[in-house]
Short mmCIF file of C-alpha atoms in Angstrom, two decimals:
data_model
loop_
_atom_site.label_atom_id
_atom_site.label_comp_id
_atom_site.label_asym_id
_atom_site.label_seq_id
_atom_site.Cartn_x
_atom_site.Cartn_y
_atom_site.Cartn_z
CA SER A 1 21.94 24.61 15.37
CA SER A 2 23.47 24.15 11.91
CA HIS A 3 26.92 24.47 13.54
CA PHE A 4 26.23 21.27 15.50
CA ALA A 5 24.46 19.37 12.75
CA PRO A 6 27.54 17.47 11.44
CA ARG A 7 28.51 16.45 14.98
CA ARG A 8 24.97 15.32 15.73
CA ASP A 9 24.95 13.34 12.50
CA GLN A 10 28.27 11.65 13.43
CA GLN A 11 26.82 10.69 16.81
CA CYS A 12 23.73 9.31 15.07
CA ARG A 13 25.92 7.33 12.66
CA ARG A 14 28.05 5.97 15.52
CA ARG A 15 24.93 4.89 17.38
CA LEU A 16 23.62 3.18 14.24
CA ALA A 17 26.99 1.52 13.57
CA SER A 18 27.13 0.10 17.08
CA LYS A 19 23.51 -0.99 16.75
CA SER A 20 24.07 -2.77 13.43
CA GLU A 21 27.22 -4.48 14.73
CA ALA A 22 25.18 -5.72 17.66
CA MET A 23 22.29 -6.92 15.47
CA PRO A 24 21.52 -10.49 16.58
CA GLU A 25 21.03 -13.33 14.10
CA TRP A 26 17.80 -13.03 12.17
CA ALA A 27 15.26 -15.83 11.70
CA PRO A 28 11.66 -15.73 10.42
CA SER A 29 10.58 -16.14 14.07
CA SER A 30 13.00 -13.67 15.72
CA TRP A 31 10.26 -11.01 15.84
CA GLN A 32 8.62 -13.04 18.62
CA SER A 33 11.08 -11.68 21.20
CA LYS A 34 9.97 -8.07 20.53
CA PRO A 35 6.81 -6.13 21.43
CA ALA A 36 4.22 -6.50 18.64
CA LEU A 37 1.41 -3.99 18.12
CA GLN A 38 -1.86 -4.39 16.18
CA MET A 39 -1.77 -8.20 16.14
CA ALA A 40 -4.72 -10.44 16.95
CA GLU A 41 -4.10 -12.78 19.89
CA TRP A 42 -5.58 -16.26 19.58
CA GLU A 43 -7.56 -17.69 22.49
CA ASP A 44 -7.28 -21.26 21.20
CA LYS A 45 -3.50 -21.64 21.02
CA ALA A 46 -3.64 -25.28 19.86
CA LEU A 47 -5.91 -24.41 16.94
CA ALA A 48 -3.75 -21.42 15.98
CA SER A 49 -0.66 -23.61 16.04
CA LYS A 50 -2.34 -26.21 13.80
CA VAL A 51 -3.42 -23.50 11.31
CA LEU A 52 0.03 -21.88 11.19
CA ASP A 53 1.66 -25.30 10.73
CA LYS A 54 -0.61 -25.96 7.74
CA LEU A 55 0.12 -22.49 6.27
CA GLY A 56 3.83 -23.22 6.57
CA LYS A 57 3.43 -26.26 4.31
CA LEU A 58 1.19 -24.72 1.62
CA PRO A 59 2.83 -23.61 -1.64
CA PRO A 60 4.01 -20.00 -1.95
CA LEU A 61 1.63 -17.57 -3.69
CA VAL A 62 4.37 -15.76 -5.64
CA GLN A 63 7.90 -16.51 -6.80
CA ALA A 64 11.09 -14.99 -5.39
CA SER A 65 12.21 -14.10 -8.93
CA GLU A 66 9.07 -11.95 -9.32
CA ALA A 67 9.84 -10.09 -6.08
CA ASP A 68 13.39 -9.54 -7.38
CA ARG A 69 12.01 -8.13 -10.64
CA LEU A 70 9.80 -5.70 -8.71
CA LYS A 71 12.86 -4.61 -6.70
CA GLN A 72 14.59 -3.78 -10.00
CA LEU A 73 11.56 -1.74 -11.16
CA LEU A 74 11.43 0.10 -7.81
CA ALA A 75 15.12 0.98 -8.20
CA GLU A 76 14.30 2.47 -11.63
CA ALA A 77 11.43 4.46 -10.09
CA GLY A 78 13.78 5.73 -7.40
CA ARG A 79 16.01 7.13 -10.15
CA GLY A 80 13.09 8.74 -11.97
CA GLU A 81 13.13 6.28 -14.88
CA ARG A 82 9.77 4.68 -14.01
CA PHE A 83 6.64 5.48 -11.97
CA ILE A 84 4.84 3.18 -9.51
CA VAL A 85 1.04 3.16 -9.68
CA GLN A 86 -0.28 1.33 -6.62
CA GLY A 87 -3.90 1.00 -5.62
CA GLY A 88 -6.78 -1.16 -4.50
CA ASP A 89 -9.17 -1.73 -1.64
CA CYS A 90 -8.58 -0.42 1.85
CA ALA A 91 -9.28 -3.98 3.00
CA GLU A 92 -10.34 -6.79 0.68
CA ARG A 93 -13.42 -8.81 1.65
CA PHE A 94 -13.80 -12.55 1.11
CA MET A 95 -17.23 -11.88 -0.42
CA ASP A 96 -15.62 -9.80 -3.18
CA CYS A 97 -13.52 -12.72 -4.45
CA GLU A 98 -15.61 -12.95 -7.63
CA ALA A 99 -14.44 -12.96 -11.25
CA ASP A 100 -16.24 -9.73 -12.27
CA ARG A 101 -15.01 -7.73 -9.30
CA LEU A 102 -11.43 -8.97 -9.58
CA GLU A 103 -11.38 -8.25 -13.32
CA THR A 104 -12.64 -4.67 -12.90
CA GLN A 105 -10.17 -4.08 -10.06
CA LEU A 106 -7.16 -5.28 -12.06
CA LYS A 107 -8.28 -3.45 -15.21
CA LEU A 108 -8.46 -0.19 -13.25
CA ILE A 109 -4.87 -0.53 -11.96
CA LEU A 110 -3.58 -1.47 -15.44
CA GLN A 111 -5.50 1.44 -16.98
CA MET A 112 -4.17 3.95 -14.45
CA GLY A 113 -0.66 2.75 -15.32
CA ALA A 114 -1.33 3.05 -19.06
CA ILE A 115 -2.69 6.61 -18.61
CA PHE A 116 0.46 7.70 -16.78
CA GLU A 117 2.70 6.12 -19.43
CA HIS A 118 0.82 7.71 -22.30
CA VAL A 119 0.41 11.21 -20.84
CA ALA A 120 3.63 11.59 -18.82
CA GLY A 121 5.80 9.53 -21.17
CA ARG A 122 7.39 7.40 -18.44
CA PRO A 123 7.00 3.61 -18.07
CA THR A 124 5.14 2.39 -14.98
CA ALA A 125 5.04 -0.58 -12.65
CA ARG A 126 1.59 -1.49 -11.40
CA ILE A 127 1.08 -2.84 -7.88
CA ALA A 128 -2.33 -3.86 -6.55
CA ARG A 129 -3.44 -3.98 -2.92
CA ILE A 130 -4.87 -7.41 -3.63
CA ALA A 131 -4.62 -11.16 -2.87
CA GLY A 132 -3.79 -10.66 0.81
CA GLN A 133 -4.94 -7.18 1.96
CA TYR A 134 -7.41 -8.75 4.39
CA GLY A 135 -6.19 -7.22 7.66
CA LYS A 136 -6.55 -3.69 9.03
CA PRO A 137 -4.88 -1.82 11.89
CA ARG A 138 -7.39 -0.31 14.32
CA SER A 139 -6.96 2.49 16.81
CA LYS A 140 -8.53 0.35 19.57
CA PRO A 141 -8.85 -3.46 19.96
CA THR A 142 -12.50 -3.14 21.06
CA GLU A 143 -15.47 -0.93 20.22
CA VAL A 144 -18.94 -0.37 21.65
CA VAL A 145 -21.77 -1.40 19.33
CA GLU A 146 -25.39 -0.62 20.18
CA GLY A 147 -27.22 -3.74 21.32
CA TYR A 148 -23.97 -5.73 21.71
CA GLY A 149 -21.97 -3.68 24.23
CA GLU A 150 -18.17 -3.79 24.01
CA ILE A 151 -16.99 -6.20 21.31
CA MET A 152 -13.73 -6.82 19.43
CA SER A 153 -13.01 -4.29 16.65
CA PHE A 154 -13.28 -5.55 13.07
CA LYS A 155 -9.67 -6.24 12.03
CA GLY A 156 -10.31 -7.54 8.53
CA ASP A 157 -11.71 -10.77 7.12
CA ASN A 158 -8.66 -12.88 7.93
CA ILE A 159 -9.08 -12.11 11.67
CA ASN A 160 -12.83 -11.76 12.30
CA GLY A 161 -16.16 -10.95 10.64
CA PHE A 162 -17.75 -7.52 10.17
CA ASP A 163 -21.08 -8.69 11.62
CA PRO A 164 -21.11 -8.01 15.40
CA LYS A 165 -21.88 -11.71 16.00
CA ASP A 166 -18.64 -12.73 14.21
CA ARG A 167 -16.19 -10.54 16.08
CA LYS A 168 -14.29 -13.28 17.91
CA TRP A 169 -10.71 -13.45 16.59
CA ASP A 170 -10.57 -16.76 14.73
CA PRO A 171 -7.25 -18.29 13.52
CA GLU A 172 -9.03 -20.51 10.97
CA ARG A 173 -9.78 -17.32 9.03
CA LEU A 174 -6.04 -17.12 8.24
CA LEU A 175 -6.44 -20.27 6.14
CA GLN A 176 -9.51 -18.81 4.43
CA GLY A 177 -7.37 -15.74 3.70
CA TYR A 178 -4.70 -17.90 2.08
CA PHE A 179 -7.17 -19.74 -0.15
CA HIS A 180 -9.01 -16.54 -1.16
CA SER A 181 -5.61 -15.01 -2.03
CA ALA A 182 -4.70 -18.11 -4.07
CA ALA A 183 -8.03 -18.01 -5.94
CA THR A 184 -7.61 -14.28 -6.57
CA LEU A 185 -4.08 -14.65 -7.89
CA ASN A 186 -4.96 -17.66 -10.02
CA PHE A 187 -7.78 -15.72 -11.65
CA LEU A 188 -5.72 -12.54 -12.19
CA ARG A 189 -2.77 -14.43 -13.65
CA SER A 190 -4.93 -16.45 -16.05
CA TYR A 191 -6.92 -13.33 -16.98
CA THR A 192 -3.81 -11.36 -17.99
CA ALA A 193 -2.31 -14.41 -19.75
CA GLY A 194 -5.43 -14.90 -21.87
CA THR A 195 -6.59 -11.33 -22.46
CA GLY A 196 -5.09 -8.84 -24.88
CA PRO A 197 -4.22 -5.28 -23.82
CA ALA A 198 -6.92 -3.96 -26.18
CA GLU A 199 -9.55 -5.39 -23.81
CA SER A 200 -7.94 -4.70 -20.44
CA LEU A 201 -6.92 -1.16 -21.45
CA GLY A 202 -10.33 -0.11 -22.81
CA ILE A 203 -10.77 2.99 -20.62
CA ASN A 204 -14.35 4.14 -20.09
CA VAL A 205 -14.37 7.97 -19.91
CA ALA A 206 -18.17 8.36 -20.00
CA GLY A 207 -18.24 9.27 -16.30
CA LEU A 208 -15.85 12.18 -16.92
CA LYS A 209 -18.13 14.04 -19.36
CA ASP A 210 -18.47 17.05 -17.03
CA SER A 211 -14.71 17.63 -16.91
CA LYS A 212 -13.31 20.60 -18.81
CA ASP A 213 -10.63 18.19 -20.09
CA PHE A 214 -13.15 15.62 -21.35
CA ALA A 215 -12.22 15.95 -25.06
CA GLU A 216 -8.53 15.54 -24.32
CA MET A 217 -9.10 12.56 -22.00
CA SER A 218 -11.32 10.87 -24.62
CA LYS A 219 -8.59 11.30 -27.22
CA ASP A 220 -5.94 9.88 -24.87
CA ALA A 221 -8.17 6.92 -23.92
CA GLU A 222 -8.70 6.07 -27.59
CA ALA A 223 -4.96 6.36 -28.29
CA ILE A 224 -4.18 4.01 -25.39
CA ARG A 225 -6.76 1.47 -26.57
CA THR A 226 -5.43 1.38 -30.13
CA LYS A 227 -1.72 1.62 -29.32
CA ALA A 228 0.32 -1.55 -29.87
CA GLN A 229 0.98 -2.65 -26.28
CA GLY A 230 3.43 -5.35 -25.30
CA LYS A 231 3.00 -8.01 -22.62
CA GLU A 232 4.51 -5.65 -20.04
CA SER A 233 1.33 -3.55 -20.12
CA GLN A 234 -0.43 -6.55 -18.50
CA GLU A 235 2.17 -7.06 -15.77
CA PHE A 236 1.04 -6.50 -12.19
CA PHE A 237 2.42 -7.16 -8.72
CA THR A 238 0.66 -7.83 -5.42
CA ALA A 239 1.11 -6.12 -2.07
CA HIS A 240 -0.42 -5.89 1.39
CA GLU A 241 0.34 -4.49 4.82
CA ALA A 242 2.15 -7.22 6.76
CA MET A 243 0.62 -6.80 10.18
CA GLN A 244 -0.26 -10.27 11.53
CA LEU A 245 3.31 -11.54 11.89
CA ASP A 246 2.52 -15.17 12.80
CA LEU A 247 0.79 -15.40 9.40
CA GLU A 248 3.65 -13.65 7.58
CA GLU A 249 6.22 -15.91 9.28
CA ALA A 250 4.28 -19.01 8.18
CA LEU A 251 4.38 -17.76 4.55
CA THR A 252 8.11 -16.96 4.65
CA ARG A 253 10.28 -19.36 2.65
CA LYS A 254 14.02 -19.89 2.22
CA VAL A 255 15.10 -19.46 -1.41
CA GLY A 256 18.82 -20.05 -1.95
CA ASN A 257 20.46 -18.34 1.02
CA LYS A 258 17.75 -15.68 1.46
CA TYR A 259 14.33 -15.59 3.05
CA TYR A 260 11.34 -14.18 1.14
CA ASN A 261 7.79 -13.50 2.24
CA LEU A 262 6.11 -15.34 -0.62
CA SER A 263 2.55 -14.27 0.18
CA ALA A 264 3.10 -11.11 -1.94
CA HIS A 265 5.71 -9.39 -4.07
CA LEU A 266 5.87 -6.36 -1.78
CA VAL A 267 4.78 -6.01 1.84
CA TRP A 268 4.69 -2.80 3.82
CA ILE A 269 4.95 -1.71 7.46
CA GLY A 270 2.12 0.51 8.62
CA ASP A 271 2.58 3.89 10.29
CA ARG A 272 1.29 2.32 13.54
CA THR A 273 3.70 -0.64 13.64
CA ARG A 274 7.07 0.87 12.65
CA GLN A 275 8.57 1.19 16.16
CA ILE A 276 12.37 0.97 16.06
CA ASP A 277 12.51 -1.80 18.67
CA GLY A 278 9.26 -3.45 17.62
CA ALA A 279 8.47 -6.88 16.23
CA HIS A 280 7.49 -5.60 12.76
CA LEU A 281 10.82 -3.91 12.08
CA GLU A 282 12.60 -7.06 13.30
CA TYR A 283 10.61 -9.25 10.89
CA PHE A 284 10.99 -6.90 7.93
CA ARG A 285 14.75 -6.44 8.27
CA GLY A 286 15.34 -10.10 7.41
CA ILE A 287 13.18 -10.66 4.33
CA ALA A 288 14.60 -10.14 0.84
CA ASN A 289 11.41 -8.70 -0.71
CA PRO A 290 11.15 -5.06 -1.62
CA ILE A 291 9.37 -3.43 1.33
CA GLY A 292 7.30 -0.32 1.93
CA VAL A 293 7.39 1.86 5.04
CA LYS A 294 4.50 4.21 5.77
CA VAL A 295 5.79 7.57 7.01
CA GLY A 296 3.33 10.01 8.58
CA PRO A 297 3.48 13.27 10.57
CA SER A 298 4.65 11.49 13.75
CA MET A 299 7.89 10.23 12.13
CA LYS A 300 10.92 12.11 13.53
CA ASN A 301 13.80 12.77 11.14
CA ASP A 302 16.39 10.93 13.28
CA GLU A 303 14.00 8.01 13.71
CA LEU A 304 13.66 7.74 9.92
CA LYS A 305 17.44 7.54 9.55
CA GLU A 306 17.68 4.81 12.16
CA LEU A 307 14.83 2.85 10.59
CA LEU A 308 16.45 2.97 7.12
CA GLN A 309 19.81 1.78 8.49
CA ILE A 310 18.12 -1.18 10.18
CA LEU A 311 16.06 -2.14 7.10
CA ASN A 312 18.70 -1.52 4.43
CA PRO A 313 22.20 -1.60 5.95
CA THR A 314 23.74 -2.68 2.62
CA LYS A 315 22.17 0.32 0.82
CA GLU A 316 20.52 -1.83 -1.84
CA GLU A 317 18.59 0.12 -4.49
CA GLY A 318 14.91 -0.80 -4.87
CA ARG A 319 14.79 -2.41 -1.43
CA ILE A 320 12.80 0.32 0.33
CA MET A 321 9.84 2.39 -0.75
CA ILE A 322 9.01 5.24 1.63
CA ILE A 323 5.26 5.81 1.45
CA THR A 324 4.54 9.32 2.78
CA ARG A 325 1.05 10.05 4.17
CA TYR A 326 0.65 13.58 5.48
CA GLY A 327 -2.57 15.16 4.23
CA ALA A 328 -3.11 18.04 1.81
CA GLY A 329 -1.69 21.27 3.23
CA LYS A 330 0.77 19.49 5.57
CA VAL A 331 3.37 18.40 3.01
CA GLU A 332 5.47 21.57 3.16
CA GLN A 333 6.08 21.34 6.91
CA LEU A 334 6.97 17.62 6.96
CA LEU A 335 8.40 16.29 3.70
CA PRO A 336 11.52 18.52 3.36
CA GLY A 337 12.83 17.29 6.75
CA HIS A 338 12.21 13.67 5.80
CA ILE A 339 13.96 14.14 2.44
CA GLN A 340 16.93 15.74 4.22
CA ALA A 341 17.12 12.84 6.71
CA VAL A 342 17.20 10.32 3.87
CA LYS A 343 19.94 12.25 2.05
CA GLU A 344 22.02 12.42 5.24
CA CYS A 345 21.85 8.70 5.97
CA GLY A 346 22.76 7.79 2.38
CA VAL A 347 20.33 4.86 2.06
CA PRO A 348 18.71 4.80 -1.41
CA VAL A 349 14.91 4.88 -1.33
CA THR A 350 12.00 5.11 -3.74
CA TRP A 351 9.54 7.81 -2.65
CA GLN A 352 5.83 7.13 -3.01
CA CYS A 353 2.95 9.44 -2.11
CA ASP A 354 0.00 7.87 -0.28
CA ALA A 355 -2.49 10.66 -0.89
CA VAL A 356 -5.45 9.10 0.87
CA HIS A 357 -4.65 8.23 4.49
CA GLY A 358 -3.90 11.80 5.58
CA ASN A 359 -7.08 13.14 3.99
CA GLY A 360 -9.87 11.40 5.89
CA ILE A 361 -12.85 13.55 6.93
CA VAL A 362 -16.31 12.93 8.35
CA ALA A 363 -19.23 14.23 6.27
CA ALA A 364 -20.99 16.86 8.39
CA SER A 365 -24.54 16.00 7.31
CA ASN A 366 -24.53 12.20 7.75
CA LYS A 367 -21.30 11.26 9.58
CA TYR A 368 -19.99 9.08 6.73
CA LYS A 369 -16.20 8.58 6.73
CA THR A 370 -15.04 10.07 3.43
CA ARG A 371 -12.31 11.90 1.48
CA ARG A 372 -12.37 14.71 -1.08
CA CYS A 373 -10.92 13.88 -4.50
CA GLU A 374 -9.55 17.41 -4.65
CA ASP A 375 -7.51 16.89 -1.44
CA VAL A 376 -6.03 13.68 -2.86
CA ILE A 377 -4.86 15.45 -6.04
CA GLN A 378 -3.66 18.45 -4.04
CA GLU A 379 -1.42 16.32 -1.81
CA ILE A 380 0.16 14.62 -4.84
CA THR A 381 0.90 17.94 -6.57
CA GLU A 382 2.32 19.39 -3.33
CA VAL A 383 4.57 16.35 -2.90
CA MET A 384 5.78 16.58 -6.52
CA ALA A 385 6.69 20.25 -6.03
CA VAL A 386 8.64 19.62 -2.80
CA HIS A 387 10.58 16.70 -4.30
CA LYS A 388 11.47 18.83 -7.31
CA ARG A 389 12.64 21.71 -5.13
CA CYS A 390 14.64 19.41 -2.81
CA GLY A 391 16.33 17.62 -5.70
CA SER A 392 14.74 14.23 -4.99
CA VAL A 393 12.37 12.11 -7.06
CA LEU A 394 8.73 11.19 -6.50
CA GLY A 395 8.68 7.59 -7.74
CA GLY A 396 4.99 6.75 -7.44
CA VAL A 397 1.54 7.14 -5.93
CA HIS A 398 -0.50 4.92 -3.59
CA LEU A 399 -4.32 5.23 -3.57
CA GLU A 400 -7.37 3.40 -2.28
CA VAL A 401 -9.53 2.80 -5.34
CA THR A 402 -12.21 0.49 -6.70
CA GLY A 403 -13.03 -0.46 -10.27
CA GLN A 404 -16.73 -0.37 -9.35
CA GLU A 405 -18.43 2.48 -11.25
CA THR A 406 -21.40 2.92 -8.92
CA VAL A 407 -19.57 3.08 -5.57
CA THR A 408 -20.12 6.37 -3.70
CA GLU A 409 -17.51 6.73 -0.94
CA CYS A 410 -15.41 9.82 -1.80
CA LEU A 411 -16.67 13.36 -2.43
CA GLY A 412 -16.13 15.52 -5.49
CA GLY A 413 -14.18 14.86 -8.65
CA CYS A 414 -15.73 15.96 -11.93
CA VAL A 415 -18.61 13.57 -11.12
CA GLY A 416 -19.36 16.07 -8.30
CA LEU A 417 -20.27 13.46 -5.69
CA THR A 418 -22.15 15.09 -2.78
CA GLU A 419 -22.52 14.12 0.90
CA LYS A 420 -26.11 13.04 0.22
CA GLN A 421 -24.90 10.73 -2.59
CA LEU A 422 -22.54 8.90 -0.21
CA GLU A 423 -25.63 7.12 1.11
CA SER A 424 -26.52 5.52 -2.23
CA ASN A 425 -23.72 2.90 -2.51
CA TYR A 426 -21.26 3.12 0.37
CA GLU A 427 -19.75 -0.39 0.38
CA THR A 428 -16.47 -0.28 2.25
CA TYR A 429 -16.10 -1.80 5.74
CA CYS A 430 -13.05 0.38 6.38
CA ASP A 431 -11.80 3.45 4.51
CA PRO A 432 -13.50 5.14 1.53
CA ARG A 433 -12.19 4.49 -1.99
CA LEU A 434 -12.23 6.56 -5.17
CA ASN A 435 -14.70 4.96 -7.59
CA TYR A 436 -13.83 4.10 -11.21
CA ALA A 437 -14.47 7.56 -12.70
CA GLN A 438 -12.72 9.36 -9.82
CA SER A 439 -9.70 7.02 -10.11
CA ILE A 440 -9.38 7.53 -13.88
CA GLU A 441 -9.65 11.30 -13.40
CA ALA A 442 -6.97 11.13 -10.68
CA ALA A 443 -4.66 9.16 -13.00
CA PHE A 444 -5.01 11.82 -15.71
CA SER A 445 -4.43 14.65 -13.20
CA VAL A 446 -1.31 13.02 -11.74
CA ALA A 447 0.09 12.22 -15.19
CA ARG A 448 -0.44 15.80 -16.40
CA ALA A 449 1.17 17.20 -13.22
CA ALA A 450 4.18 14.88 -13.67
CA LYS A 451 4.54 15.97 -17.28
CA ARG A 452 4.41 19.66 -16.27
CA ALA A 453 6.94 19.08 -13.47
CA ARG A 454 9.36 17.51 -15.94
CA THR A 455 9.07 20.18 -18.59
CA SER A 456 8.90 23.30 -16.39
#
């Protein structure tokens, strides 16, 4: 087969060339002519139209220059000069838009970045799944709930409510989503502007006392707290999965001669909506933001090449972050082929490891959806090893985390969370998140692994 590989690659390139030559004009609405998966359909079309018209007139949530800066930082991460720490809720809830919760969430992301910088000796960029991560893809549009029969699946607060009585898809929730995002961003920006790094980077290691590395982590935490930190240690960017395209189109703005999605600095395409001829790829190819693409076990190598050519035909550095999500133990059979495909198509990418979405399990004793901390760390270390062996660079990690110390959604870690303990404070409406102690432990583990990988 290797004898035919160059010829096959030429054919693939020819097909891509003819495809890109034939690419029709792009507009923020051109996705509407393509099949769109995972989107809510609105029963009241007049109301939806009124809402989207209003969203199109509201001010942008972020600036194009900020998205351009993030693109620069992603390019650095792609070259191994920086590391992306990305995390946050699986899906944000309107009810969690409170000062205390937002502060603890942002502090956690900033602290995880500071830990990596201090231990691994590489600067970071910190991206939060925040101020817009209100929608969720679901495997089915409806579900059966006892006492209610078949009802619409919960697709996140900007589509419908979690309570079975609130499951009707409601376009007015899109406006609520915008205003909650605006309130969130306003609070986070003013918090970082008015708070010194000494406060936001005060890492609490008390929950890690049972770790064999506790003394070392305590020393590092103290060093981080007392280190002279510049303003950059407070810098954060926002991101969400762009799934509901009528909403994303309404928040797309022309800046100079480019179009930006100004609801977030970075938006990503989910593993369930990345079809080559689909609406999501069509929308994403035209925006100037840096973009993420989730890549799971179902992604074929040739398909990945085609997708990259469509999304980044000019081969711009920092434009695309590939977010791999395989699951611990599956990295070896999948990642080398994906790395090879990227090398062959010549499009620069920044590789990020999503170490949570491939590691979902159901607790045997009580049927809670959960993840093991150990699997999360294992997938990251496996990914680091494969990138090193294949001569590519792991540029970052992507985790679902919460700054709440008492949340009990993921098993294990040095806190030793058991299946029984999941029942005590399982908050999430969607996927389970590492709690504060588990997240801090993960940041130390990843940073130490990165340091070892560099020096070995």
